[in-house]
Coordinates of N, CA and C in Angstrom, one line a residue:
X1 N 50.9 145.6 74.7 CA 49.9 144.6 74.6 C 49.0 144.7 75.9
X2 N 47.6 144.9 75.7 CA 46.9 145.3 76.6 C 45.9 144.3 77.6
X3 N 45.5 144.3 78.3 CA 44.5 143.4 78.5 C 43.3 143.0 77.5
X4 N 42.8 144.1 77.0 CA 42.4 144.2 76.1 C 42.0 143.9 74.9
X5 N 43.2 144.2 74.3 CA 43.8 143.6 72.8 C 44.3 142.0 73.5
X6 N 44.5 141.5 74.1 CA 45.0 140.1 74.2 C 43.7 139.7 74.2
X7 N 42.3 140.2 75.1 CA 41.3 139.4 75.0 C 40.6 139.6 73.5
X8 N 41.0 140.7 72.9 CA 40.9 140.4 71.3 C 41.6 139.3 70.5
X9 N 42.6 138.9 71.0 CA 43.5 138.4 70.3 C 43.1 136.8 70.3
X10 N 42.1 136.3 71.4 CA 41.7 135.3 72.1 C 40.6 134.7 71.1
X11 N 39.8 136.3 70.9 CA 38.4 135.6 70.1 C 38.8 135.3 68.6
X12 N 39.8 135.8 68.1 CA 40.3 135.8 66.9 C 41.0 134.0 66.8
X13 N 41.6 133.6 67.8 CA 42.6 132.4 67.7 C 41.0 131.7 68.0
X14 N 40.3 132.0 68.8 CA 39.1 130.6 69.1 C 38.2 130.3 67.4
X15 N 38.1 131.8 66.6 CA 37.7 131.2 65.7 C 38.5 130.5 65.1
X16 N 39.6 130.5 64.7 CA 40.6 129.9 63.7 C 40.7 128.5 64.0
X17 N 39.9 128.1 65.6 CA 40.6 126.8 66.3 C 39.7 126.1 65.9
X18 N 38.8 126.7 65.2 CA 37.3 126.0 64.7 C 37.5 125.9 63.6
X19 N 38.3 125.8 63.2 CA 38.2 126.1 61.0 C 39.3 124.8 60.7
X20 N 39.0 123.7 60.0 CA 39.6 122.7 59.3 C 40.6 122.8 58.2
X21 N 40.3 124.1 58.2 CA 40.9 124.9 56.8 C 41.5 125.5 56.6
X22 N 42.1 125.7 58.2 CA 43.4 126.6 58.8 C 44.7 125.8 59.2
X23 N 45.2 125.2 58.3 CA 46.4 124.5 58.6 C 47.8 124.9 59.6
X24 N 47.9 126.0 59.6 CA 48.9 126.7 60.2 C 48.3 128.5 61.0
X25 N 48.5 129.0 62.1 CA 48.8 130.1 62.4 C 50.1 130.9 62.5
X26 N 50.1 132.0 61.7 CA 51.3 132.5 62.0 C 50.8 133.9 63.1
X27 N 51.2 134.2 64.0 CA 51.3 135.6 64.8 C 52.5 136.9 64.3
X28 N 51.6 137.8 63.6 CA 52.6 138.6 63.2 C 52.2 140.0 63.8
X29 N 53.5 141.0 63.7 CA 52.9 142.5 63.5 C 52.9 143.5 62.5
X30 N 52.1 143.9 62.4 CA 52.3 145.1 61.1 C 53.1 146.3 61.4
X31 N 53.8 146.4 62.4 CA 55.0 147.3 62.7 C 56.1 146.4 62.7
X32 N 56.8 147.1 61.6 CA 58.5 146.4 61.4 C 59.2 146.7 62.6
X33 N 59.0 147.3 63.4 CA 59.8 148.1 64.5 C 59.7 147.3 65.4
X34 N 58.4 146.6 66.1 CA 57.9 145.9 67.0 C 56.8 144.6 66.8
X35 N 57.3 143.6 67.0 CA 56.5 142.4 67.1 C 55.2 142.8 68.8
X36 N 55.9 142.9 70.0 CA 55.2 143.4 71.2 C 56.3 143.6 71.7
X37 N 56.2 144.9 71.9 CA 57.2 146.0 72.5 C 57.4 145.5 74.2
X38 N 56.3 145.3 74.7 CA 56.1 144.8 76.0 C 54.3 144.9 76.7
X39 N 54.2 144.7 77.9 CA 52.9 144.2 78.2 C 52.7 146.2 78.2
X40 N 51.5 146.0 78.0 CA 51.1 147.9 78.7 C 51.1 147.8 80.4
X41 N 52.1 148.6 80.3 CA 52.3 148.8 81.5 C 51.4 149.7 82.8
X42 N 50.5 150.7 81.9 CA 49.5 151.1 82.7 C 48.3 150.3 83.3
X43 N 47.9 149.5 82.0 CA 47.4 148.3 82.7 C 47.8 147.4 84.2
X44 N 49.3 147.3 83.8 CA 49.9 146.8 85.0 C 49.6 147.3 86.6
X45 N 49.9 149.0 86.5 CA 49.7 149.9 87.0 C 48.1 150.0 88.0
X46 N 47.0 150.0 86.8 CA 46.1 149.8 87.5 C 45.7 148.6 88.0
X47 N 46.0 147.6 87.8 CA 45.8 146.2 88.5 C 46.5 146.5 89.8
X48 N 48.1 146.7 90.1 CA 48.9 146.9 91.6 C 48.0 147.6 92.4
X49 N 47.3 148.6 91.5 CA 46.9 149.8 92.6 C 45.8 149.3 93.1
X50 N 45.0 148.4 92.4 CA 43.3 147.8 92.6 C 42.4 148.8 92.0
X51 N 42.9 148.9 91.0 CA 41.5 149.5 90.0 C 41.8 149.1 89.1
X52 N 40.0 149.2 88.3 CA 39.5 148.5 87.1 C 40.2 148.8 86.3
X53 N 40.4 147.8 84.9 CA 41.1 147.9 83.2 C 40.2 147.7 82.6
X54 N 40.2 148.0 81.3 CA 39.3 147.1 80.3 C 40.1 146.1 79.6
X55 N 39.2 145.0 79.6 CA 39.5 143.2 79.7 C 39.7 142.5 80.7
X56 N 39.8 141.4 80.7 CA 40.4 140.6 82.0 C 41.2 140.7 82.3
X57 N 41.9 140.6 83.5 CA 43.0 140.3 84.3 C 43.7 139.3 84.2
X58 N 43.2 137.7 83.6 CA 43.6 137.2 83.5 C 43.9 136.6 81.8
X59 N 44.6 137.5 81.6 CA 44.6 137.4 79.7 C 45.7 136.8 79.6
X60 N 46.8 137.9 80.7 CA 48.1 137.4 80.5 C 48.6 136.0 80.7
X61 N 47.6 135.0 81.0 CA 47.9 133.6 81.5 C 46.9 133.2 80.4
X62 N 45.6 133.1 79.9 CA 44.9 132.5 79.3 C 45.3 132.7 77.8
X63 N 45.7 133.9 77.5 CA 46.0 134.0 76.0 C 47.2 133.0 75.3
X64 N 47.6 133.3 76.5 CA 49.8 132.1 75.8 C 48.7 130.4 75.9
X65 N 48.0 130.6 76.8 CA 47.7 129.1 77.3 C 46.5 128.6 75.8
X66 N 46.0 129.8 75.5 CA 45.0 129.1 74.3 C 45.7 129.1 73.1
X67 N 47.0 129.8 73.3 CA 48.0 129.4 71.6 C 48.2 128.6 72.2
X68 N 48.7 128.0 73.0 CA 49.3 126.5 73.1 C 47.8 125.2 73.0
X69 N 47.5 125.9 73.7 CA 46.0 124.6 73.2 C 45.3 124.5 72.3
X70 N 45.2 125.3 71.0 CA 44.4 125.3 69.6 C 44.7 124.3 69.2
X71 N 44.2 123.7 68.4 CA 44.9 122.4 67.4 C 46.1 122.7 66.6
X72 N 46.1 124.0 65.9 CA 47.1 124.3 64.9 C 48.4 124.4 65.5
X73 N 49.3 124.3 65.1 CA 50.5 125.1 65.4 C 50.6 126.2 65.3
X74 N 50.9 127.2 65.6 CA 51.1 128.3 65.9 C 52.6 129.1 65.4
X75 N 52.9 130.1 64.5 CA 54.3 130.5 64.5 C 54.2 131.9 64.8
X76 N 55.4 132.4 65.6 CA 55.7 133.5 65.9 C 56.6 134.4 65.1
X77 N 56.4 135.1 64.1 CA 57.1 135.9 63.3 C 57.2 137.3 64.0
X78 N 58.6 137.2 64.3 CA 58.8 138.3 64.9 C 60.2 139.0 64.4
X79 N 59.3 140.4 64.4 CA 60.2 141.6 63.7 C 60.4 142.8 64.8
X80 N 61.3 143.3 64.9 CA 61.6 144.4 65.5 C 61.5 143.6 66.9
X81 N 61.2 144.9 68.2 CA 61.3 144.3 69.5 C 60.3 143.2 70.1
X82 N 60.9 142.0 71.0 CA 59.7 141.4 71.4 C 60.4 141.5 73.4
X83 N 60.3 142.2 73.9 CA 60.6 142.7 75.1 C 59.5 142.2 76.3
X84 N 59.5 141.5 77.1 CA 58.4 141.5 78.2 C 58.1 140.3 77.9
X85 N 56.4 140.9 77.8 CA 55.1 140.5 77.3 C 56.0 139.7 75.9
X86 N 56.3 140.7 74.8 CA 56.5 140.1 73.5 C 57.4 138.7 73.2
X87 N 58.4 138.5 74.3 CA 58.9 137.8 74.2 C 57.6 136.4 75.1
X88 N 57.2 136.6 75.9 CA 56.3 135.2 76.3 C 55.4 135.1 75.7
X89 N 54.7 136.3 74.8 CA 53.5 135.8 73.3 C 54.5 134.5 72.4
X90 N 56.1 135.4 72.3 CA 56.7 134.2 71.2 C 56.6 132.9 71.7
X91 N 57.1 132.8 73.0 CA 57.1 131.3 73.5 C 56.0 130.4 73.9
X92 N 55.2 130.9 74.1 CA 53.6 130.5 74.1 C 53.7 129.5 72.4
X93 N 54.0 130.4 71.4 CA 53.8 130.1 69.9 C 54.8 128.4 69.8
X94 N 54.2 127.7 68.9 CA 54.5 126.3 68.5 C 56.4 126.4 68.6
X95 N 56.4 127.7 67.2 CA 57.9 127.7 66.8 C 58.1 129.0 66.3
X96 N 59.4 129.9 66.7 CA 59.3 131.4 66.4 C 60.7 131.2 65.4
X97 N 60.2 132.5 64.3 CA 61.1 132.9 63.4 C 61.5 134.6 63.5
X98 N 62.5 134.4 63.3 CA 62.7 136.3 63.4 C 63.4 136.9 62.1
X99 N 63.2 138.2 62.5 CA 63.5 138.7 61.0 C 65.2 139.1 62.3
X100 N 66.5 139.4 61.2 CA 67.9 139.9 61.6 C 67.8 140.8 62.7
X101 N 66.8 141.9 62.9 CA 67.2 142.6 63.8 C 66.0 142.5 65.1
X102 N 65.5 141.6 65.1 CA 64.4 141.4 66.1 C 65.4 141.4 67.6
X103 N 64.8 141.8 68.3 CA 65.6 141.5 69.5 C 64.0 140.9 70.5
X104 N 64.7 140.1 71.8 CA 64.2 139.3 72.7 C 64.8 139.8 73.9
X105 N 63.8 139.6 75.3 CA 64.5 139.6 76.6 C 63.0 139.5 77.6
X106 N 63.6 138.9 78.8 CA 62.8 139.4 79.6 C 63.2 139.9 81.0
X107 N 63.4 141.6 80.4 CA 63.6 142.7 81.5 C 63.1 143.1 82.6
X108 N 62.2 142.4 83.1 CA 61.1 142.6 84.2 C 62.1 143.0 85.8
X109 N 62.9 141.9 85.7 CA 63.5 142.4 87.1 C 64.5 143.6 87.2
X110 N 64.8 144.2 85.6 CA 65.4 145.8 85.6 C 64.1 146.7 86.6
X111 N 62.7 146.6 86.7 CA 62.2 147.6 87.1 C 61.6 146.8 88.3
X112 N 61.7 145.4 89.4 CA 61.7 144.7 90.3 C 60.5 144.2 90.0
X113 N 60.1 143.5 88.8 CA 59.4 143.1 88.9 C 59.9 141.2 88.2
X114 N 58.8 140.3 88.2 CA 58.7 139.0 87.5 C 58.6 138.7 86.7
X115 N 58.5 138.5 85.0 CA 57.8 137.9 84.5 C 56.5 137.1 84.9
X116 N 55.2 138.1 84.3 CA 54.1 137.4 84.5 C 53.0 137.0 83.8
X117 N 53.5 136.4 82.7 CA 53.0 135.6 81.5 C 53.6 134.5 81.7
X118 N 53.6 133.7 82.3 CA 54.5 132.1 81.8 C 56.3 132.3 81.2
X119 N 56.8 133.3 81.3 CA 57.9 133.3 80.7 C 59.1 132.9 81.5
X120 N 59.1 133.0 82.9 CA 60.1 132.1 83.6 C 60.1 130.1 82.9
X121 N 58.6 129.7 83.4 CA 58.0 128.6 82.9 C 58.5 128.4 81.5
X122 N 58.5 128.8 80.7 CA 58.3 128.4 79.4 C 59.6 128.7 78.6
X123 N 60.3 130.0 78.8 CA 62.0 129.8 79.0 C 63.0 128.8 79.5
X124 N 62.9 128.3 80.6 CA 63.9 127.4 81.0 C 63.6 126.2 80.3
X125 N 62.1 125.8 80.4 CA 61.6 124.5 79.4 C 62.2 124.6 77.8
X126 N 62.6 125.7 77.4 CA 63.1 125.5 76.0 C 63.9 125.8 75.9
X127 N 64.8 126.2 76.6 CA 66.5 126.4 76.6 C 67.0 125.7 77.8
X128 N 66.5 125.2 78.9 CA 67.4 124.9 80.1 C 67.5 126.1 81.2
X129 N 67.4 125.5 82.2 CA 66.9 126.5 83.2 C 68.5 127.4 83.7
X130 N 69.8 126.3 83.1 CA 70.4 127.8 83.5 C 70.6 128.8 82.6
X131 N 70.7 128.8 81.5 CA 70.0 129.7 80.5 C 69.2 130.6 80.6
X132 N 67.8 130.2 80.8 CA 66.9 130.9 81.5 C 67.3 131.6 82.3
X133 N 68.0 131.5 83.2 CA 67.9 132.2 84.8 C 69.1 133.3 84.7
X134 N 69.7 132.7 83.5 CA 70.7 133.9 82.6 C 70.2 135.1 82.4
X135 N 69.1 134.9 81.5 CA 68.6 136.2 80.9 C 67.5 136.7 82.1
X136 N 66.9 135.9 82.7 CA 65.6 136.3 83.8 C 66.7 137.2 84.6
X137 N 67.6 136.9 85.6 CA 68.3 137.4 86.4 C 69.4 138.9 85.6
X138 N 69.4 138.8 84.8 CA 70.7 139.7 84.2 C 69.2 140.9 83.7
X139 N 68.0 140.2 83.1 CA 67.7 141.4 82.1 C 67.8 141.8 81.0
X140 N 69.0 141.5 80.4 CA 69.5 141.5 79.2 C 68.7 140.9 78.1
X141 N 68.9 142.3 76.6 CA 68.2 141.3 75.6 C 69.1 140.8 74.5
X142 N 68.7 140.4 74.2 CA 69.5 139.7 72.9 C 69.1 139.4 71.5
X143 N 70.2 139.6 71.1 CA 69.6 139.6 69.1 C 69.1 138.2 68.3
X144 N 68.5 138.5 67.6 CA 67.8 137.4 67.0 C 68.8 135.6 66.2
X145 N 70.2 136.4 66.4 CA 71.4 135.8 66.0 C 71.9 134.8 67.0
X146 N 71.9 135.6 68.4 CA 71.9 135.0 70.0 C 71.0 133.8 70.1
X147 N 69.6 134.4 70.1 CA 68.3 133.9 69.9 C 68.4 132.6 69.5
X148 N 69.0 132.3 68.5 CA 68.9 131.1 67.3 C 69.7 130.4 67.8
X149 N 70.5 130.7 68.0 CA 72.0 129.7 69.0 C 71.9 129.5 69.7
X150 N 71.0 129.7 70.8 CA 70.2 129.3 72.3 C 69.4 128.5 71.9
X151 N 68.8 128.4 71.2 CA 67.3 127.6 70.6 C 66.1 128.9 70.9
X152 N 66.4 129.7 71.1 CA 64.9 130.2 71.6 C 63.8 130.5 69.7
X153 N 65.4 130.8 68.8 CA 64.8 130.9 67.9 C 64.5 130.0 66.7
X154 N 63.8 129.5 65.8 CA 64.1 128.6 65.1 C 64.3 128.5 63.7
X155 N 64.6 129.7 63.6 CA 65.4 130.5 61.9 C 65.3 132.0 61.9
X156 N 66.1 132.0 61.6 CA 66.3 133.6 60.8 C 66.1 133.9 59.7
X157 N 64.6 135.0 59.1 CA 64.6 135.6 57.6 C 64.9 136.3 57.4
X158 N 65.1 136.6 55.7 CA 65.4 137.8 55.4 C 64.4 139.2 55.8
X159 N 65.4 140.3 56.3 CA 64.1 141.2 56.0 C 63.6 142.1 54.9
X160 N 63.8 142.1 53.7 CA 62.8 141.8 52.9 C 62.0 140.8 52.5
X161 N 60.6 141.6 52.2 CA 59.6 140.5 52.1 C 59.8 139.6 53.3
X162 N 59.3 140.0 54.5 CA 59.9 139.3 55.5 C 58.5 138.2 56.0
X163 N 57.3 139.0 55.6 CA 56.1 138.1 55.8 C 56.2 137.4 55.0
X164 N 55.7 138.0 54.0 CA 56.1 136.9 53.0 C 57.4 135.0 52.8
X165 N 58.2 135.6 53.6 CA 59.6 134.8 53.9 C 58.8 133.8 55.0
X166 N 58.6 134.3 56.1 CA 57.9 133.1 56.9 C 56.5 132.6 56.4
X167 N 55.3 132.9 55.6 CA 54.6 132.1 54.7 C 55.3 131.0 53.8
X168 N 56.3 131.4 53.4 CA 56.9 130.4 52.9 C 58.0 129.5 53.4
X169 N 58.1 129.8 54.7 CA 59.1 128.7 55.6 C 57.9 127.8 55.7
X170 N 56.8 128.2 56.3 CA 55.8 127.8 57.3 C 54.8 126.4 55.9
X171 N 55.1 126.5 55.1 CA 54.5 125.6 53.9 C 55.3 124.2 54.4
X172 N 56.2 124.5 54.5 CA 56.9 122.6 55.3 C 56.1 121.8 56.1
X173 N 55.2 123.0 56.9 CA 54.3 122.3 57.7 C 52.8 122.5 57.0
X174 N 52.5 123.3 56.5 CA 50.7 123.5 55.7 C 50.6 122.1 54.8
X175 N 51.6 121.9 54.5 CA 51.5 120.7 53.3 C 51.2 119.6 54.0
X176 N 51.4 119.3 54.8 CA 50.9 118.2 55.6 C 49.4 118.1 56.2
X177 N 48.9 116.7 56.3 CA 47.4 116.6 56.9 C 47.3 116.7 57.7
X178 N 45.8 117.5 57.5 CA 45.2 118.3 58.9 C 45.6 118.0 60.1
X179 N 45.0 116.7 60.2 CA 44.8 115.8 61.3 C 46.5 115.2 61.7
X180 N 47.3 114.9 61.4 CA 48.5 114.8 61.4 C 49.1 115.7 62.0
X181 N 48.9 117.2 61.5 CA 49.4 118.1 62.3 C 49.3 118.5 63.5
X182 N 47.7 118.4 64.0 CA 46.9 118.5 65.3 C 47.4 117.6 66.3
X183 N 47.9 116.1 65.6 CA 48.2 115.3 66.6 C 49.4 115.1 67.0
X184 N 50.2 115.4 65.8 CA 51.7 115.7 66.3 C 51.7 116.9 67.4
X185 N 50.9 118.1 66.9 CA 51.5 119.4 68.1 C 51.1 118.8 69.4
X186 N 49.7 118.0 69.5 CA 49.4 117.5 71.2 C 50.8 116.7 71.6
X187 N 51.2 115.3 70.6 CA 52.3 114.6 71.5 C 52.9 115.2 72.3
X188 N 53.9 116.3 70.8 CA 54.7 117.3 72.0 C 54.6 118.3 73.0
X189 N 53.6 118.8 72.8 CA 53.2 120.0 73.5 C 52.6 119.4 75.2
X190 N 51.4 118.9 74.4 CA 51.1 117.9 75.8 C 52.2 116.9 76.7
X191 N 52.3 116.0 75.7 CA 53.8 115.3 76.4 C 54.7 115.5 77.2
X192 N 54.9 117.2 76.7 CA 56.3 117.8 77.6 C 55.7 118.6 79.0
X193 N 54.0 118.2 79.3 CA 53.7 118.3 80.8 C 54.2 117.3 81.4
X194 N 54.1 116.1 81.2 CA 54.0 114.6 81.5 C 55.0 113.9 81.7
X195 N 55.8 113.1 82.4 CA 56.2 112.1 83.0 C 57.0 111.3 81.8
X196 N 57.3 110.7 81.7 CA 58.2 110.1 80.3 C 57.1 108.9 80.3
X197 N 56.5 108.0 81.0 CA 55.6 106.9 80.6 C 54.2 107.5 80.7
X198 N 54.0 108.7 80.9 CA 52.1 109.2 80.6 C 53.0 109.5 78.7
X199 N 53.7 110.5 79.0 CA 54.1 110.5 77.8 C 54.4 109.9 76.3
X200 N 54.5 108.6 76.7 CA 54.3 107.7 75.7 C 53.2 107.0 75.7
X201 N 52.3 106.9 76.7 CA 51.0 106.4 76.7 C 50.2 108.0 75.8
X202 N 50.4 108.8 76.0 CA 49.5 110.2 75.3 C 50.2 110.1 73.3
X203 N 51.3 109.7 73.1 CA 51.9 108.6 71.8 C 50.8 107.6 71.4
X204 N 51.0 106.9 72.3 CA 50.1 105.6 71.4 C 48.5 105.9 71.3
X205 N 47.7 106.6 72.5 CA 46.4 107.2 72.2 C 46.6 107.7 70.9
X206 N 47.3 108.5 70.3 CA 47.7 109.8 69.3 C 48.0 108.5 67.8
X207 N 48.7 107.5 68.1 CA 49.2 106.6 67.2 C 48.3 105.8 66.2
X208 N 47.6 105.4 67.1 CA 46.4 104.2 66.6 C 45.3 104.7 65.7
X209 N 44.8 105.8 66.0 CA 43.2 106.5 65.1 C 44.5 107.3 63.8
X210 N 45.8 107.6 64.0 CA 45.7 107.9 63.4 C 46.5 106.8 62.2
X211 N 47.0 105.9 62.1 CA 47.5 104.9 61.2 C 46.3 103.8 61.0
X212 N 45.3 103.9 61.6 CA 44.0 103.3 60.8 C 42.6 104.5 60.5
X213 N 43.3 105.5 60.0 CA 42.7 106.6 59.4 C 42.9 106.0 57.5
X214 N 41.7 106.5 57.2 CA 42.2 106.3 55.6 C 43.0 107.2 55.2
X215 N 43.2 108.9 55.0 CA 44.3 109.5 55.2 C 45.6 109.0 55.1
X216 N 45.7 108.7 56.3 CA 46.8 108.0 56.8 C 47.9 106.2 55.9
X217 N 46.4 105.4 55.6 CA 46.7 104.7 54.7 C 46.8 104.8 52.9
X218 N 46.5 106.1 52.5 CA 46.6 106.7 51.5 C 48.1 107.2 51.4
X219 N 48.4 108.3 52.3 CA 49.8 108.7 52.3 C 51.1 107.5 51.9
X220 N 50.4 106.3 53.1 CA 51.3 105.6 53.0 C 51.7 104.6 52.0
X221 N 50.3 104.2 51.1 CA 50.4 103.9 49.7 C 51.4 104.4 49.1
X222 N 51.6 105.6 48.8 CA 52.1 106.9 48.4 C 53.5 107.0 47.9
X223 N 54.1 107.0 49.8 CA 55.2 106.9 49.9 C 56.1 105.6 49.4
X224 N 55.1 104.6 49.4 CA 55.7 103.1 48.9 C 56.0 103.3 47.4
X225 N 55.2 104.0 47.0 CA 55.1 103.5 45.4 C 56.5 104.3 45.1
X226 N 56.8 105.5 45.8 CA 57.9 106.8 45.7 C 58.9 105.4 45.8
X227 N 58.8 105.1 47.1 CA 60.1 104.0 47.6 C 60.3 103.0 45.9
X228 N 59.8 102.3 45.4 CA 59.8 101.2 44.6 C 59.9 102.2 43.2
X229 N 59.7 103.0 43.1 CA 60.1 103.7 41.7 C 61.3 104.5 42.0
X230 N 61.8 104.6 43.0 CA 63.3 105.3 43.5 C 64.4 104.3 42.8
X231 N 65.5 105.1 42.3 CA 66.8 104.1 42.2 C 67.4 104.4 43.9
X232 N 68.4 103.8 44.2 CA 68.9 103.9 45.9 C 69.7 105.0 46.1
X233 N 70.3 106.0 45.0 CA 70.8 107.4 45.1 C 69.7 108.1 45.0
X234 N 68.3 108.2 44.8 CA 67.6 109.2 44.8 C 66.8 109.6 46.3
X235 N 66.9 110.9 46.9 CA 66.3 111.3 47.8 C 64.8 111.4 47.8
X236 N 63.8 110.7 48.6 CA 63.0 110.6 48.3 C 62.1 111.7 49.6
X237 N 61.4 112.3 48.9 CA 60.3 113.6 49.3 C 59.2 113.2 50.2
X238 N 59.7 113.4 51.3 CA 58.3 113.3 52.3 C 57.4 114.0 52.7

């Protein structure tokens, strides 16, 4: 992943952040081998040394930062390796799925270097920092099976039809309203910058517009009428 291609990758997510009509992003790759193998390292290369790349310099920080800030949620379907770079594209993403043999890590200090995409940051925040400092410090990657037992991952699909398989996880969330979705991903996403009382104050901003939304008083008609035509053994469909 290049400077480059990430500043491609940027213009492509800003349109989609504009479309009402885009319920869900998923991030995939069309190599079953590799989701992002790792950052391009010659890029890296020319930056240490002080010469020019094509793209910005600052992709590696702005690209994770505008998946996390679009309205949509964002999923990371990842197949084959996500190494470096590939692994802090996934965590940047809402919620990642892997296909069985995907593998994760971030190797950086095998060759003395950091992680420098947010992935120290955004690892410990989702597994716990001694966890994190597990895999940061050791280097080591791990299988998509590991992955899921840490939390890093949040299901495993089949690999057949494997795009296909997360299109169809990912409908748990499309099915739901727009606006609902948008404001759920801020609570948490935003929230988990925040203090535990800004955090519930950025809740109730998020609460109010949207329970006196018509939307919102529609669904809830909805669910009532489900509730009163239910007998008290039937599971009722939210």
């Amino acid at each position: 992943m290049s400077f480059e291609a990430l500043g491609d990758l940027s213009g492509i997510l800003k349109e989609l952040a504009a479309r009402s009509d885009v319920s869900i992003i998923i991030l995939a790759s069309a190599n079953e081998k590799y989701f992002v193998s790792h950052a391009d390292l010659d890029d890296l290369e020319q930056v240490a040394s002080g010469k020019p790349v094509a793209g910005e310099r600052s992709a590696w920080r702005t690209t994770p930062a505008l998946i996390e800030a679009i309205p949509q949620p964002v999923i990371a379907a990842v197949n084959g390796q996500a190494w470096g770079g590939g692994t802090e594209l996934a965590l940047a993403c809402s919620v990642r799925v892997a296909a069985p043999a995907a593998t994760f890590g971030l190797p950086e200090i095998s060759v003395g270097m950091v992680p420098g995409a947010g992935g120290a940051q955004r690892l410990s925040r989702l597994i716990g920092t001694g966890r994190a400092l597990e895999l940061i410090l050791s280097g080591r990657k791990v299988s998509a099976e590991e992955a899921f037992r840490m939390g890093l991952v949040n299901a495993i699909l089949p690999n057949r039809n494997f795009r296909q398989a997360v299109m169809d996880w990912a409908q748990q969330f499309a099915r739901h309203d727009f606006d609902a979705l948008v404001a759920n991903k801020r609570a948490v996403t935003e929230g988990a910058r925040l203090d535990f009382e800004a955090g519930l104050d950025l809740e109730r901003s998020l609460v109010i517009p949207r329970t006196a939304s018509p939307r919102s008083a529609e669904l809830r008609t909805l669910l009532m009428k489900r509730y009163a035509a239910a007998s008290p053994d039937d599971e009722i469909d939210f």
